[in-house]
mmCIF file of N, CA and C in Angstrom:
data_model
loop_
_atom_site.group_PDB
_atom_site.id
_atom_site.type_symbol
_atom_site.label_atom_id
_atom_site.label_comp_id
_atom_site.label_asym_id
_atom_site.label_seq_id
_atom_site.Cartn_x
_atom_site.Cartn_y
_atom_site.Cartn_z
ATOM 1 N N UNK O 1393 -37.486 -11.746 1.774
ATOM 2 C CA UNK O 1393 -37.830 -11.604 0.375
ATOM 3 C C UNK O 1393 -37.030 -12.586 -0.463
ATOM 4 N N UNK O 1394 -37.433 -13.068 -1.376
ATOM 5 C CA UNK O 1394 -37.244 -14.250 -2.038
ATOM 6 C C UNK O 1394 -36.202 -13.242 -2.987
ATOM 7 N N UNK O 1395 -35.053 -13.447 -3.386
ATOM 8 C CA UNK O 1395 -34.059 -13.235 -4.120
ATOM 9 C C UNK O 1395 -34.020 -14.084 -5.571
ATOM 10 N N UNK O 1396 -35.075 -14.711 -6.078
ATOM 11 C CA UNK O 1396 -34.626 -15.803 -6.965
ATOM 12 C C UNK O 1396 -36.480 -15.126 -8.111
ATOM 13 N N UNK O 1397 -36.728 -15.658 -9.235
ATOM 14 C CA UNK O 1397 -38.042 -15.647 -9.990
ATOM 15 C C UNK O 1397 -38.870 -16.529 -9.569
ATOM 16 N N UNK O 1398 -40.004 -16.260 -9.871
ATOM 17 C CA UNK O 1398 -40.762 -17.710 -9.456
ATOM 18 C C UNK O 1398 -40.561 -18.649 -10.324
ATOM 19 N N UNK O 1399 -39.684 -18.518 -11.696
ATOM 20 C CA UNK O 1399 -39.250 -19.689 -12.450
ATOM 21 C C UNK O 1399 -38.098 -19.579 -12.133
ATOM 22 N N UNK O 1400 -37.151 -19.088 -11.526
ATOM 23 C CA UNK O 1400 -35.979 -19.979 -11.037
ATOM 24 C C UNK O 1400 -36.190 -20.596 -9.767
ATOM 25 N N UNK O 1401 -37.097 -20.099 -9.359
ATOM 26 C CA UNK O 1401 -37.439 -21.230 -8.035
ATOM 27 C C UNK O 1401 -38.062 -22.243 -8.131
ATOM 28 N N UNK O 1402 -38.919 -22.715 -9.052
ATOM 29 C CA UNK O 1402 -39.757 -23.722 -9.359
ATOM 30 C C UNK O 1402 -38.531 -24.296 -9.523
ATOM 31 N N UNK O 1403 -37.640 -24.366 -10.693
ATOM 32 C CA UNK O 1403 -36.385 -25.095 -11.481
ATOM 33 C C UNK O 1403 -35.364 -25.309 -10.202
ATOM 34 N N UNK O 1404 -35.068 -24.947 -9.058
ATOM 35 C CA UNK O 1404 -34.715 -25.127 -8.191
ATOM 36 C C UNK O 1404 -35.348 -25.641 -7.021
ATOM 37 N N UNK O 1405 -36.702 -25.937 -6.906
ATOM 38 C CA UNK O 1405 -37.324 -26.861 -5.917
ATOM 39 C C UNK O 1405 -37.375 -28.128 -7.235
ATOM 40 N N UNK O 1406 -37.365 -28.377 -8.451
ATOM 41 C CA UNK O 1406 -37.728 -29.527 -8.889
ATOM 42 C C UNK O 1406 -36.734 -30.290 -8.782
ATOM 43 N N UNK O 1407 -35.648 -29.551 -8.393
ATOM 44 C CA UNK O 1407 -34.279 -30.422 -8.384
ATOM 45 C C UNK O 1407 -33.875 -31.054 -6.568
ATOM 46 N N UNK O 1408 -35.155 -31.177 -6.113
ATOM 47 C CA UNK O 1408 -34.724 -31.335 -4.929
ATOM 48 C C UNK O 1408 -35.555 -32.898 -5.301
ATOM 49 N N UNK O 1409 -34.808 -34.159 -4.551
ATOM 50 C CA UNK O 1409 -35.071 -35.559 -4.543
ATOM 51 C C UNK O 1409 -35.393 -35.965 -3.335
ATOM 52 N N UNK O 1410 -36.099 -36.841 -3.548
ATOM 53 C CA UNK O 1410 -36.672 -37.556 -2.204
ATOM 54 C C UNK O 1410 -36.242 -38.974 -2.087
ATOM 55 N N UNK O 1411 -35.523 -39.204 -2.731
ATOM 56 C CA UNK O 1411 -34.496 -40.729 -3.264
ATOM 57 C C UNK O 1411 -33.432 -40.392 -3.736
ATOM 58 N N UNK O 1412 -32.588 -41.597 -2.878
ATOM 59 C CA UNK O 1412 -30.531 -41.257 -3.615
ATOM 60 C C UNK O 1412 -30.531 -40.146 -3.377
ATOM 61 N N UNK O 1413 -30.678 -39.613 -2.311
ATOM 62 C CA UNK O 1413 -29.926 -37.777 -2.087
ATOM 63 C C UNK O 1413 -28.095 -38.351 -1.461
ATOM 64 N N UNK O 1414 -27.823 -36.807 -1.746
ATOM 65 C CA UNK O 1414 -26.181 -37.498 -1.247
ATOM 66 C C UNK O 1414 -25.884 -38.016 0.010
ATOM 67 N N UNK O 1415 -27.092 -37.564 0.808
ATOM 68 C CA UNK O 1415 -26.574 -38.044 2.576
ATOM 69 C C UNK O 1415 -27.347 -39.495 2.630
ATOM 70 N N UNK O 1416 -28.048 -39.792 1.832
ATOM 71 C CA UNK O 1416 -28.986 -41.275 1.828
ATOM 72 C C UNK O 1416 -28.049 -42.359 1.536
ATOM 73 N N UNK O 1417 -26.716 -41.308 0.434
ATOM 74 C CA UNK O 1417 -26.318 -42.284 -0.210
ATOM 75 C C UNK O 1417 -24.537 -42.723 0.649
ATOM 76 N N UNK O 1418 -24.003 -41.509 1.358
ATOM 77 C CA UNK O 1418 -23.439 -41.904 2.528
ATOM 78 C C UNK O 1418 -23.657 -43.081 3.571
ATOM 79 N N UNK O 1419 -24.957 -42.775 3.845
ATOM 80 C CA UNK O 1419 -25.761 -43.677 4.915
ATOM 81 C C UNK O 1419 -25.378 -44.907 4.263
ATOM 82 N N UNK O 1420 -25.970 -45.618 3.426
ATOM 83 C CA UNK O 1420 -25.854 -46.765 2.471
ATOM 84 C C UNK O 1420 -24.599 -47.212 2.323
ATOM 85 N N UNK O 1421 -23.776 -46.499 1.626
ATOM 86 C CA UNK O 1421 -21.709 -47.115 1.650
ATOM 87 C C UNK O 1421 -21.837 -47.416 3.006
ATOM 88 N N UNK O 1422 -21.874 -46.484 4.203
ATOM 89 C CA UNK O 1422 -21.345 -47.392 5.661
ATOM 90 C C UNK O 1422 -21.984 -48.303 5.654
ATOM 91 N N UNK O 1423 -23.378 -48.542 5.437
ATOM 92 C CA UNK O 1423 -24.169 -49.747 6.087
ATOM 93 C C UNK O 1423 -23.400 -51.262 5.449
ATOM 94 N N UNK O 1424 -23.392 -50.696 4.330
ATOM 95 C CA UNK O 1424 -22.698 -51.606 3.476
ATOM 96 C C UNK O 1424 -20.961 -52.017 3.719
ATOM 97 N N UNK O 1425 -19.739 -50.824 4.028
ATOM 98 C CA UNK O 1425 -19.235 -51.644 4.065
ATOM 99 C C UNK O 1425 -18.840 -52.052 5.550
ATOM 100 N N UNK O 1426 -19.760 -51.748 6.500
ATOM 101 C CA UNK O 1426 -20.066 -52.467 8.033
ATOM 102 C C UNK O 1426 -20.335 -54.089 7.329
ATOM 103 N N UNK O 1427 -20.925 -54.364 6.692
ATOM 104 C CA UNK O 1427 -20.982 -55.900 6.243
ATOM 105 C C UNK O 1427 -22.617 -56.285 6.292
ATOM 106 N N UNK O 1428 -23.594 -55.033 6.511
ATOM 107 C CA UNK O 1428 -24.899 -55.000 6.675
ATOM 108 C C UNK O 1428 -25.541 -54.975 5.289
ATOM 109 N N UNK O 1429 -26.636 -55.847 4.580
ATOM 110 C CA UNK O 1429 -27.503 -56.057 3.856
ATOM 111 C C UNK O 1429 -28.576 -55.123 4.333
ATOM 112 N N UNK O 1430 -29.650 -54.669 2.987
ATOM 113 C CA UNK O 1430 -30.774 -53.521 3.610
ATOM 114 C C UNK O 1430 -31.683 -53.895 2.100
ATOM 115 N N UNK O 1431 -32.320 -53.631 2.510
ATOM 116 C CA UNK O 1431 -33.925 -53.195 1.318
ATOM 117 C C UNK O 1431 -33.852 -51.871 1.497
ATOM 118 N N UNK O 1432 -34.284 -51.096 0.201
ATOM 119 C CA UNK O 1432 -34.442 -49.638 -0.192
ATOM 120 C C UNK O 1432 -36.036 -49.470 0.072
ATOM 121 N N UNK O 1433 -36.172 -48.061 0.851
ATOM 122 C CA UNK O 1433 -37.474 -47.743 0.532
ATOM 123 C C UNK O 1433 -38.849 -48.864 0.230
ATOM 124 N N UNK O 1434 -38.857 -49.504 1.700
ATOM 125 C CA UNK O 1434 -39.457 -50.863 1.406
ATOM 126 C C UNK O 1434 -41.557 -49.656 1.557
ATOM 127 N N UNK O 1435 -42.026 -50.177 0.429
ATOM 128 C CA UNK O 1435 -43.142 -49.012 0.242
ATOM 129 C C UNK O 1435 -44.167 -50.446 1.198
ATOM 130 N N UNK O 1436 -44.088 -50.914 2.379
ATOM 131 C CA UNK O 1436 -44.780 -52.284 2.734
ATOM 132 C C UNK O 1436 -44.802 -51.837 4.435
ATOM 133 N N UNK O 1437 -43.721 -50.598 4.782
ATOM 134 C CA UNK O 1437 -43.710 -50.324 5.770
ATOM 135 C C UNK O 1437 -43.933 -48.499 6.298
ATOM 136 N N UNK O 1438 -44.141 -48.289 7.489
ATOM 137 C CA UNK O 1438 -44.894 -46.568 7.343
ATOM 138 C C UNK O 1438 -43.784 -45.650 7.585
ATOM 139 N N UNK O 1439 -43.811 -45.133 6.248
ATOM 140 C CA UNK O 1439 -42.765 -44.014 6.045
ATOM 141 C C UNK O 1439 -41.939 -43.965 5.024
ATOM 142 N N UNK O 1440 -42.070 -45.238 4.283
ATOM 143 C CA UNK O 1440 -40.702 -45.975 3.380
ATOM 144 C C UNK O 1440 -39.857 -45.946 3.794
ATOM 145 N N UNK O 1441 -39.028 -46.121 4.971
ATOM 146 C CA UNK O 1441 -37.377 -46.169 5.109
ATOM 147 C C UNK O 1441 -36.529 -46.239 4.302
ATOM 148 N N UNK O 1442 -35.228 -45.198 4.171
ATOM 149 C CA UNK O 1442 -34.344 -44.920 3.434
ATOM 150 C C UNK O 1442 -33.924 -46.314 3.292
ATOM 151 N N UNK O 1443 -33.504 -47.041 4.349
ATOM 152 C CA UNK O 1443 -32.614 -47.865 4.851
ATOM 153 C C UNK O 1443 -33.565 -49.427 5.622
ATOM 154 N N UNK O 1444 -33.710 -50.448 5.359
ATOM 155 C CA UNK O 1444 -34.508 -51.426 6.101
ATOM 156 C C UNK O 1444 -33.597 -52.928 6.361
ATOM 157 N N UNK O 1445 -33.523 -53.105 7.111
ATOM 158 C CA UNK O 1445 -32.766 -54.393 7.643
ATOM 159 C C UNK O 1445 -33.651 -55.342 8.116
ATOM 160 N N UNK O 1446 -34.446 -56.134 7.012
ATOM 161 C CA UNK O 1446 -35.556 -56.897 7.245
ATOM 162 C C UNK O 1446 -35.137 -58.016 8.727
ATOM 163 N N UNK O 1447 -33.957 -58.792 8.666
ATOM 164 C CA UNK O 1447 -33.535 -59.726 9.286
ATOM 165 C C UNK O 1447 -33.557 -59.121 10.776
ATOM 166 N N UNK O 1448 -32.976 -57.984 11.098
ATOM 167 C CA UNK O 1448 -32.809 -57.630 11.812
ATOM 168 C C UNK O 1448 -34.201 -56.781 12.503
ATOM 169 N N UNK O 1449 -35.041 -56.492 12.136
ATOM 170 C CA UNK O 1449 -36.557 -55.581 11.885
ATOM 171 C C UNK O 1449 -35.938 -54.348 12.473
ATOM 172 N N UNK O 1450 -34.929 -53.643 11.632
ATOM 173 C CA UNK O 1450 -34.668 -52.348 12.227
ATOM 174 C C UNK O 1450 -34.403 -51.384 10.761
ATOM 175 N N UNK O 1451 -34.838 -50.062 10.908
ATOM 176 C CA UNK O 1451 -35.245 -48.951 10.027
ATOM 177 C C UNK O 1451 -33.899 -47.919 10.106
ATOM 178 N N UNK O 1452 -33.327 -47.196 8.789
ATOM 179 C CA UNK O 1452 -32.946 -46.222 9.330
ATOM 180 C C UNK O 1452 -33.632 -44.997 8.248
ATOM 181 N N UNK O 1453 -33.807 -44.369 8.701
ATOM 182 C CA UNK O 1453 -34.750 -42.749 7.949
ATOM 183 C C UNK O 1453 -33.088 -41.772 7.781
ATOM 184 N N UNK O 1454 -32.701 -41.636 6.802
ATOM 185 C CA UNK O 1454 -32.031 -40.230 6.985
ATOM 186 C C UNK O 1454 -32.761 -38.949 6.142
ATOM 187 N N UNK O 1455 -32.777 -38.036 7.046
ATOM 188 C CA UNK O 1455 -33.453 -36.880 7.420
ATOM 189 C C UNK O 1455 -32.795 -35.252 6.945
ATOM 190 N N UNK O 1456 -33.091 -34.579 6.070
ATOM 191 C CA UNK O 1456 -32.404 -33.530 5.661
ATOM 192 C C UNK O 1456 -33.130 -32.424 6.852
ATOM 193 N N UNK O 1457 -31.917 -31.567 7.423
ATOM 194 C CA UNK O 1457 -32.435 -31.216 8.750
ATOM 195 C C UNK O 1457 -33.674 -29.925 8.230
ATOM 196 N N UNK O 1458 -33.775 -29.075 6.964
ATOM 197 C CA UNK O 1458 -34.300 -28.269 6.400
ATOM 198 C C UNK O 1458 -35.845 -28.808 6.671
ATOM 199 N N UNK O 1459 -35.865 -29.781 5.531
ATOM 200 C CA UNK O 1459 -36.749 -30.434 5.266
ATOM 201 C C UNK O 1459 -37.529 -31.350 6.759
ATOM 202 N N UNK O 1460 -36.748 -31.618 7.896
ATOM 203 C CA UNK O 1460 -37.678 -32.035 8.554
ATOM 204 C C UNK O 1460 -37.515 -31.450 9.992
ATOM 205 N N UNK O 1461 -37.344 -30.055 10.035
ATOM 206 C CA UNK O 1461 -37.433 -29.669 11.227
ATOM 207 C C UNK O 1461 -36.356 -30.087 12.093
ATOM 208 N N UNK O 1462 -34.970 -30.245 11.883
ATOM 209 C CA UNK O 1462 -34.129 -30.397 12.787
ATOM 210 C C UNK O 1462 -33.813 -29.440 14.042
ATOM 211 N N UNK O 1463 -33.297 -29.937 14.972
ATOM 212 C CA UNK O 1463 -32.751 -28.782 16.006
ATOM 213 C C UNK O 1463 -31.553 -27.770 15.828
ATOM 214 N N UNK O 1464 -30.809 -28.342 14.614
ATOM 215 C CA UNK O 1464 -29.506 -27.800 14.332
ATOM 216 C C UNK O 1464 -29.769 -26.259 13.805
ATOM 217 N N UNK O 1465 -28.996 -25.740 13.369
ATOM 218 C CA UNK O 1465 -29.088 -24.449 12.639
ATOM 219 C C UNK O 1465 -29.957 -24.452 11.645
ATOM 220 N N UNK O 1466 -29.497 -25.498 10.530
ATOM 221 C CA UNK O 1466 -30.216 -25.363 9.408
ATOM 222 C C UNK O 1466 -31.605 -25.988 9.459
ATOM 223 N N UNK O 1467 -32.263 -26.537 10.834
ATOM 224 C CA UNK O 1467 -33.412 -27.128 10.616
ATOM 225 C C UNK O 1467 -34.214 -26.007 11.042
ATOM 226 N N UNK O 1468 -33.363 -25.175 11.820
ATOM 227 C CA UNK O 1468 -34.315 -23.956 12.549
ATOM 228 C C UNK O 1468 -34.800 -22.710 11.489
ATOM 229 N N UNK O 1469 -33.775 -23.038 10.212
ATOM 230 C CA UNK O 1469 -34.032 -21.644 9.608
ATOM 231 C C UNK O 1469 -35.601 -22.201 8.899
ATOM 232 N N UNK O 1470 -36.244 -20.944 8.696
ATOM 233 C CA UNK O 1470 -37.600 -21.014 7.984
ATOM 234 C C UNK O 1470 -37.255 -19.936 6.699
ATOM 235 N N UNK O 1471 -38.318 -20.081 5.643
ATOM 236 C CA UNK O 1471 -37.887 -19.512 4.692
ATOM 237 C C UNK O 1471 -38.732 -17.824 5.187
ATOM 238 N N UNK O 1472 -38.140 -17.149 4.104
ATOM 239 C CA UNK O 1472 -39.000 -15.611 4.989
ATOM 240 C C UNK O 1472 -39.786 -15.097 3.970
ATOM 241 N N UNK O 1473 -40.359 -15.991 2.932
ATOM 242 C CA UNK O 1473 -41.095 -15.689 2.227
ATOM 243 C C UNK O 1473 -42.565 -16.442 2.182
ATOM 244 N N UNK O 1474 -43.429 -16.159 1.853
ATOM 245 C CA UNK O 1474 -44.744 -17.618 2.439
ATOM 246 C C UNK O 1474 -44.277 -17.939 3.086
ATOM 247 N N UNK O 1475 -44.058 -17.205 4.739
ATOM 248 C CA UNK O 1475 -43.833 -18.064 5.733
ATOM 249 C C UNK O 1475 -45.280 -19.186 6.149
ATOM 250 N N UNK O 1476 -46.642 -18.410 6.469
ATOM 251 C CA UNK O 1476 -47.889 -19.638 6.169
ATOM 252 C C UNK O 1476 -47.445 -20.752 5.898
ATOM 253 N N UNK O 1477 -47.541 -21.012 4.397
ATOM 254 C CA UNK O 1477 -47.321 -22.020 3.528
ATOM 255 C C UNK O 1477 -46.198 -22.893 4.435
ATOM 256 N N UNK O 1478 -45.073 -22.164 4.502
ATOM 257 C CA UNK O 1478 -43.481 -23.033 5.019
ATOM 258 C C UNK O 1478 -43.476 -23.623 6.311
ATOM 259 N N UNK O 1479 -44.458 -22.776 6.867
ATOM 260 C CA UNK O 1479 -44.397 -23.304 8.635
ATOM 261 C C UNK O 1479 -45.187 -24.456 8.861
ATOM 262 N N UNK O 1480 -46.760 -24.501 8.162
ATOM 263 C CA UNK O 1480 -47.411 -25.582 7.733
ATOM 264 C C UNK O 1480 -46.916 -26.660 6.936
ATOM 265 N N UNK O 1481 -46.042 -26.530 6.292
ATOM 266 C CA UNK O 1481 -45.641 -27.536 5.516
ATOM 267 C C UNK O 1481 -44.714 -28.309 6.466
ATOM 268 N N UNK O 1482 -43.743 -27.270 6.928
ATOM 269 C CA UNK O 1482 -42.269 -27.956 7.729
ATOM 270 C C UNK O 1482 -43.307 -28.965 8.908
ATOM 271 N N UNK O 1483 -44.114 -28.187 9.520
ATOM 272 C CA UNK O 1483 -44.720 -28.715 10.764
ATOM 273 C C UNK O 1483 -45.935 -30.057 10.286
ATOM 274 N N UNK O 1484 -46.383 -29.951 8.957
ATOM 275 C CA UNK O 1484 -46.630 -31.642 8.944
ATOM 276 C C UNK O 1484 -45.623 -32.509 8.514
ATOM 277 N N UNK O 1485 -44.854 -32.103 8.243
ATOM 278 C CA UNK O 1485 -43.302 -33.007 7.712
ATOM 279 C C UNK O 1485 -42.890 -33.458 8.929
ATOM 280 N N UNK O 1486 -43.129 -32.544 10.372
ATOM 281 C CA UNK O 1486 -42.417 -33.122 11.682
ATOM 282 C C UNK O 1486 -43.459 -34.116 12.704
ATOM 283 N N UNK O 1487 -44.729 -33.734 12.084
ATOM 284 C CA UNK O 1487 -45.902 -34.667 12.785
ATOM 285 C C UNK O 1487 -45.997 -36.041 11.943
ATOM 286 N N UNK O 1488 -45.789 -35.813 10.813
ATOM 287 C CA UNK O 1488 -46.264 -37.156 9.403
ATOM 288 C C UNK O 1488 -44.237 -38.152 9.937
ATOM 289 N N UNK O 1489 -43.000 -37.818 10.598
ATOM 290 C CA UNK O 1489 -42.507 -38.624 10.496
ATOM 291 C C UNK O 1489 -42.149 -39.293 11.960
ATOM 292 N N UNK O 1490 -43.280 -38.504 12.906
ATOM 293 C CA UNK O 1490 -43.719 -38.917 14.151
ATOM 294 C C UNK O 1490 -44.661 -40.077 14.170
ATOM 295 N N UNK O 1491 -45.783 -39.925 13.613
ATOM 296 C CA UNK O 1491 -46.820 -41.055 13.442
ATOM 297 C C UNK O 1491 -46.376 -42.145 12.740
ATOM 298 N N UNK O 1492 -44.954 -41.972 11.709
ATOM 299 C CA UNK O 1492 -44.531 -43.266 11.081
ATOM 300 C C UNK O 1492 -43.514 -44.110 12.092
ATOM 301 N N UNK O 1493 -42.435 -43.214 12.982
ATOM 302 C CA UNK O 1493 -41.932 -43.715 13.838
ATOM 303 C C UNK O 1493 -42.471 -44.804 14.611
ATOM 304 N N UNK O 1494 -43.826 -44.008 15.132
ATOM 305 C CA UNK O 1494 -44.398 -44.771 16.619
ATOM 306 C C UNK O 1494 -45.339 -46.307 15.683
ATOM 307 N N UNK O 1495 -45.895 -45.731 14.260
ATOM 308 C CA UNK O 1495 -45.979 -47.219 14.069
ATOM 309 C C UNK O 1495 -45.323 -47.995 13.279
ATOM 310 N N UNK O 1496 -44.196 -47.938 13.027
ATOM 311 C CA UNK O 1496 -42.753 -48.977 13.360
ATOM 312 C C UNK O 1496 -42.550 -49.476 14.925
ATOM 313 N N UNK O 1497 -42.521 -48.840 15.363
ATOM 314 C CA UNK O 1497 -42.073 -49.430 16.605
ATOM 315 C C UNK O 1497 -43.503 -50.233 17.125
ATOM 316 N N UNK O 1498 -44.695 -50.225 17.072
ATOM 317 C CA UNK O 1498 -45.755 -50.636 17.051
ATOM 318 C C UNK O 1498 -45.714 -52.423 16.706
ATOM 319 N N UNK O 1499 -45.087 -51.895 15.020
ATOM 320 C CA UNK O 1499 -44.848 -53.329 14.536
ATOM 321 C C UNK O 1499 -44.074 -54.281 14.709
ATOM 322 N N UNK O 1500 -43.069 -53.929 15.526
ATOM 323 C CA UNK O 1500 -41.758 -54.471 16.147
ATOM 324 C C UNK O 1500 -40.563 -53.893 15.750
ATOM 325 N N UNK O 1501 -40.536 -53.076 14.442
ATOM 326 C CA UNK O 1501 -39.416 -52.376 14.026
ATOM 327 C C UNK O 1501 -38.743 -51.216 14.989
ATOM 328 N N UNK O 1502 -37.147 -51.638 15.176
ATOM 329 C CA UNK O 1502 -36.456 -50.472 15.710
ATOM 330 C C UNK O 1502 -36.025 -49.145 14.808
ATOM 331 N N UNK O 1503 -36.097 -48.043 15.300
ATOM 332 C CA UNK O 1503 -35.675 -47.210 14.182
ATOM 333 C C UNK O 1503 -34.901 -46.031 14.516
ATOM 334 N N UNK O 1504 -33.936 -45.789 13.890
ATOM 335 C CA UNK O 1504 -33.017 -44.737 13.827
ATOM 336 C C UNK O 1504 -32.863 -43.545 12.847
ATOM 337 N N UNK O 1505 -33.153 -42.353 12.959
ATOM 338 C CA UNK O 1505 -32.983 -41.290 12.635
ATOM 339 C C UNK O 1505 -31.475 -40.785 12.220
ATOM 340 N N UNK O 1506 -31.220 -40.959 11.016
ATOM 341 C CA UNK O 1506 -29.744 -40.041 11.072
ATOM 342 C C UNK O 1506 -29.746 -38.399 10.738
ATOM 343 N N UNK O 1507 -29.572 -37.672 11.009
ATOM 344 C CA UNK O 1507 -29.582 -36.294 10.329
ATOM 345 C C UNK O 1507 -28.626 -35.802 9.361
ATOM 346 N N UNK O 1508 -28.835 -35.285 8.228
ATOM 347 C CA UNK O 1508 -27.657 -34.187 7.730
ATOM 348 C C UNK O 1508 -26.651 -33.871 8.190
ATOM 349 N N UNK O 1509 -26.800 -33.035 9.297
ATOM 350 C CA UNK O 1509 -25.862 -32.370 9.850
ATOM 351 C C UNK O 1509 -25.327 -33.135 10.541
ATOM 352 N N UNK O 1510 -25.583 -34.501 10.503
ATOM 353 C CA UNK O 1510 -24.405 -35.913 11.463
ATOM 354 C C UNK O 1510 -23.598 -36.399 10.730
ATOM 355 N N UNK O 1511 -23.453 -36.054 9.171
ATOM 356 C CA UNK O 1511 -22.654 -37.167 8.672
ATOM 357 C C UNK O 1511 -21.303 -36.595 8.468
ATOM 358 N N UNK O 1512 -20.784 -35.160 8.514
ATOM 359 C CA UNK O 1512 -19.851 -34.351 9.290
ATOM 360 C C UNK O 1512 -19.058 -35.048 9.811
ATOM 361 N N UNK O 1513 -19.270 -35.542 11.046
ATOM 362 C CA UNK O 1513 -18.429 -36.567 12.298
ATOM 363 C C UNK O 1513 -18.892 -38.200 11.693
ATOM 364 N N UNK O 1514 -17.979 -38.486 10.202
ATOM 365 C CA UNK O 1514 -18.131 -39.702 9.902
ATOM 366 C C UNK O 1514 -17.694 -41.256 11.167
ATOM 367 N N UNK O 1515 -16.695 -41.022 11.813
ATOM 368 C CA UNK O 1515 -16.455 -41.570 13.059
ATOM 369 C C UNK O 1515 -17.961 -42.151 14.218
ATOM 370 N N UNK O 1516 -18.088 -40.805 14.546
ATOM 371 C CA UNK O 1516 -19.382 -40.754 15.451
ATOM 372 C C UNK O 1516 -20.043 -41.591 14.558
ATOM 373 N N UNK O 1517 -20.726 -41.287 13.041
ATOM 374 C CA UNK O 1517 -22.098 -41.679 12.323
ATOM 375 C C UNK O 1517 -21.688 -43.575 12.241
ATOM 376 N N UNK O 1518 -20.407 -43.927 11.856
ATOM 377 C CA UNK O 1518 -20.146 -44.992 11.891
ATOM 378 C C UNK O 1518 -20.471 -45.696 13.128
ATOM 379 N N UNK O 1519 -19.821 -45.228 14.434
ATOM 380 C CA UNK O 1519 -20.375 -46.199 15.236
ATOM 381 C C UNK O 1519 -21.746 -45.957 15.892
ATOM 382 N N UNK O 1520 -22.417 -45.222 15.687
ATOM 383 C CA UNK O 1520 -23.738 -45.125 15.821
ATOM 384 C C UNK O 1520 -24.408 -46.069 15.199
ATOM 385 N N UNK O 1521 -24.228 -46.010 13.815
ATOM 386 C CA UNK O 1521 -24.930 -47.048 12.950
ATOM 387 C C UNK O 1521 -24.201 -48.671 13.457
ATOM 388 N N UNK O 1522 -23.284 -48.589 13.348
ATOM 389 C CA UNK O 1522 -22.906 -50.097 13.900
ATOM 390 C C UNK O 1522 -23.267 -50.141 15.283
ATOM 391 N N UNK O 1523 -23.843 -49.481 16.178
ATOM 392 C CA UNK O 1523 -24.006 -49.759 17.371
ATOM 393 C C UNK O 1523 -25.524 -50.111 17.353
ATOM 394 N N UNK O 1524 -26.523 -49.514 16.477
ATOM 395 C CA UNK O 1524 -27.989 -49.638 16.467
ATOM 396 C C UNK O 1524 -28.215 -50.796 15.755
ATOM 397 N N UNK O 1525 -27.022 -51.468 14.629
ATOM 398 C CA UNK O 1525 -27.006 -52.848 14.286
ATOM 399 C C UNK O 1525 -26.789 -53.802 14.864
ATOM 400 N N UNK O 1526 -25.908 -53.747 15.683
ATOM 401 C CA UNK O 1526 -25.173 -54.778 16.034
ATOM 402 C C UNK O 1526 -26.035 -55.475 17.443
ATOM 403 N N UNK O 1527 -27.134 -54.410 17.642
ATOM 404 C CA UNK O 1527 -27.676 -54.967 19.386
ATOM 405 C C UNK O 1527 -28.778 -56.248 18.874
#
C-alpha cells in the first residue's frame, strides 16, 4: 500500500531526472579526471548514452538499479502498489536497454553498463572504467 497521496506522489515522481542524476554525474568527474574526453547524451546513437567516447567508439550507460531492473537488492524490489503497471514498465525498461546495447555493438560501439549500486567501491568503479578505456 502506497503510504504517500496521489499528489505527493506525482510531486515526487516529477522530481525524478533522466539527465545529470548524481551517479551520472560521479561517472563523468572519473571519466574526466582519468584524462578521458566524452559527448553527453549523443541523441545520433541508440539509447543516448550517458557517457560517449566518440574517438574511441565506446559508450558508457549508467543505470539506476530501481529503474532498470538490477540484480542487486534495490533492482529486485518492485513497488506493491500497481504492481501491473510497475512490472510492465520495469520489464520494458530491461528489454528497450537490451535492443539499444546489441545495436551499439552492431555499429561498432563498445559499451559498458555502470550501476548505482557500483559507485560505493569508488576504487573498483575507477579501474573498471579505466580498464574499458584504456583497451
Amino acid at each position: 500500500m502506497d503510504n504517500l497521496t496521489p499528489t505527493q506522489r506525482r510531486k515526487t515522481m516529477q522530481r525524478v531526472r533522466s539527465k545529470d542524476t548524481k551517479p551520472e554525474m560521479i561517472v563523468r568527474r572519473l571519466a574526466h579526471s582519468l584524462g578521458f574526453r566524452f559527448r553527453l547524451h549523443r541523441a545520433d546513437l541508440p539509447g543516448k548514452p550517458d557517457l560517449a567516447f566518440p574517438r574511441l567508439r565506446k559508450v558508457i550507460f549508467v543505470h539506476g538499479c530501481f529503474w532498470h531492473s538490477h540484480r542487486c537488492k534495490h533492482g529486485r524490489r518492485r513497488p506493491q502498489s500497481n504492481q501491473e503497471y510497475w512490472t510492465a514498465k520495469l520489464d520494458r525498461n530491461k528489454q528497450r536497454d537490451q535492443k539499444h546495447r546489441r545495436a551499439l555493438k552492431r555499429l561498432g560501439w563498445s559499451v559498458l553498463v555502470v550501476w548505482e549500486c557500483q559507485l560505493s567501491d569508488y576504487d573498483t568503479l575507477q579501474s573498471r572504467i579505466s580498464d574499458f578505456l584504456a583497451d
